[in-house]
Each structure stands twice: as structure tokens, then as C-alpha cells.
C-alpha positions in Angstrom: -0.1 0.0 0.1 1.4 3.5 -1.3 0.6 7.1 -1.2 1.0 8.1 -4.7 2.1 11.5 -6.1 2.3 12.2 -9.8 4.9 14.6 -10.9 4.2 16.7 -14.0 4.9 19.9 -15.5 1.7 22.1 -14.6 1.7 25.8 -14.7 1.5 27.7 -11.6 -2.0 29.4 -10.8 -3.9 25.8 -10.3 -4.3 24.3 -7.0 -6.1 21.0 -7.9 -6.6 18.8 -11.0 -10.2 19.9 -11.3 -8.9 23.5 -12.0 -6.9 22.3 -15.2 -8.8 22.9 -18.5 -10.3 19.8 -19.8 -8.1 19.8 -23.0 -4.7 20.2 -20.8 -1.9 18.4 -21.9 1.1 18.5 -19.7 4.3 19.0 -21.7 7.0 16.3 -21.2 9.4 16.5 -18.5 12.2 16.1 -20.6 14.3 13.3 -22.2 14.7 10.3 -20.5 18.7 10.6 -19.8 18.1 14.0 -18.7 15.4 12.9 -16.2 17.9 10.3 -15.1 20.7 13.0 -14.4 18.0 15.3 -12.6 17.1 12.6 -10.2 20.6 11.9 -9.6 21.3 15.6 -8.6 18.2 15.8 -6.5 18.8 12.6 -4.5 22.3 11.3 -5.2 21.6 8.2 -3.1 18.8 7.3 -5.6 19.1 3.8 -6.8 18.8 3.5 -10.7 19.9 0.2 -11.3 16.7 -0.1 -13.1 16.7 3.4 -15.2 12.9 2.9 -15.3 12.0 2.2 -11.8 14.1 3.9 -9.0 14.1 3.7 -5.6 14.9 6.0 -2.9 15.2 4.8 0.8 15.3 6.8 4.1 14.7 5.9 7.7 11.4 4.7 8.0 10.3 5.3 4.6 11.0 4.5 0.9 10.1 6.1 -2.6 9.6 4.0 -5.5 10.3 6.2 -8.6 8.2 5.2 -11.4 9.6 6.8 -14.3 8.9 4.3 -17.3 10.3 3.7 -20.8 8.5 6.6 -22.7 11.3 9.0 -24.1 10.7 12.0 -23.3 9.3 11.3 -20.0 5.8 12.7 -19.8 5.2 12.4 -16.1 6.6 10.4 -13.2 4.8 8.4 -10.3 6.1 8.2 -6.6 4.9 5.3 -4.6 5.6 6.5 -1.1 5.6 3.9 1.7 6.5 4.5 5.5 5.4 6.9 8.0 6.6 10.3 9.3 7.1 13.4 7.5 10.6 12.8 6.7 9.8 11.6 3.1 8.2 14.7 2.2 11.1 17.0 1.7 12.2 14.5 -1.1 8.9 14.8 -3.1 9.5 18.8 -3.1 13.2 18.2 -3.8 12.8 15.7 -6.9 9.7 17.9 -8.1 11.9 21.0 -8.0 14.9 19.6 -10.0 12.5 18.5 -12.6 10.7 21.6 -13.3 7.4 19.6 -11.8 4.5 20.0 -9.6 3.5 17.4 -7.3 -0.1 15.7 -7.4 -1.5 14.2 -4.6 -3.5 11.4 -6.3 -5.5 10.6 -3.0 -7.1 14.2 -2.9 -6.5 15.4 -6.6 -4.8 18.7 -5.0 -1.6 20.1 -6.3 1.0 20.1 -3.2 2.4 23.5 -2.6 4.7 22.5 0.2 5.3 19.8 3.0 2.8 21.6 5.0 0.0 21.0 2.5 0.2 17.2 2.6 -3.0 16.4 3.9 -3.4 13.3 1.8 -0.1 11.7 3.0 -1.2 12.0 6.9 -4.7 10.8 5.8 -3.1 7.6 4.1 -1.0 7.0 7.0 -4.2 7.3 9.1 -6.1 5.1 7.1 -3.4 2.4 6.5 -2.8 2.3 10.2 -6.6 1.9 10.8 -6.8 -1.0 8.1 -3.8 -3.0 8.1 -3.6 -5.4 11.3 -0.6 -5.1 13.3 0.4 -8.7 12.5 0.2 -7.8 8.5 2.9 -5.4 8.6 
């Protein structure tokens, strides 16, 4: 079970996916090689042994970085697992380096900062309430 955040090039001035025009098509993030380089700049410890599916590990959390095979890369999905707030700065670090905005797939909101991640806190609460202690 993960909290999913989509990274995409979305212009400023929009706060949620519902505010985007129906015909909105985000421009590509960039060529696959340039995206890999940007990810390594943002998080030097990223494991990109599989250049289509990276992993960032931290204390008590992990982020799977689904880049895909498309070239150019249109979007990136982050699958965040674990707890606490330490993973949130990584989301914004990666998004900033790529020139993207993070979209919380739970709430449909474009995240402005780590302080606006209600979906992350809601995800943890939901997960902790539905996953039995012996299933973790």
C-alpha cells in the first residue's frame, strides 16, 4: 500500500486537477537521460539500477520512482511507503529539480509544500487503521 504522487509539468496558478482545462496536456518533463541526471542531482543516493524504476530509501520510509520507458518522459509516479514526514522534502526536492509540481493522487490537489500534504497524513491514518498489526 502506498501514497501516490504524480509529478508533471503543470503551470502555476492551479491548485487542483479539477481546475485544469479539460483539454490540458502537460508538456514532457524531458528526455529520459536528462530526467535520470536530474533525479541523481536531486537525490544522489537514488538507486537507478533499473533506469525505469528508481528507489529512494530513508529512515522509516521509501519512495519508488516510476519513470517508465517513454522517451521523452511525460510524468513520474512516486509510490511512497512508511511513516512520518521525513519523505515529504524528498518529494519537493525531486519535483523542483525536474521543474514539476506534485499532484496528490488521493486528494487531487497540487501540493504547494510539505505543510500541505493532507493526503499523506490521511493515507497513514487510513493505512494504520486498516492494516492489522500482524500484517505489517
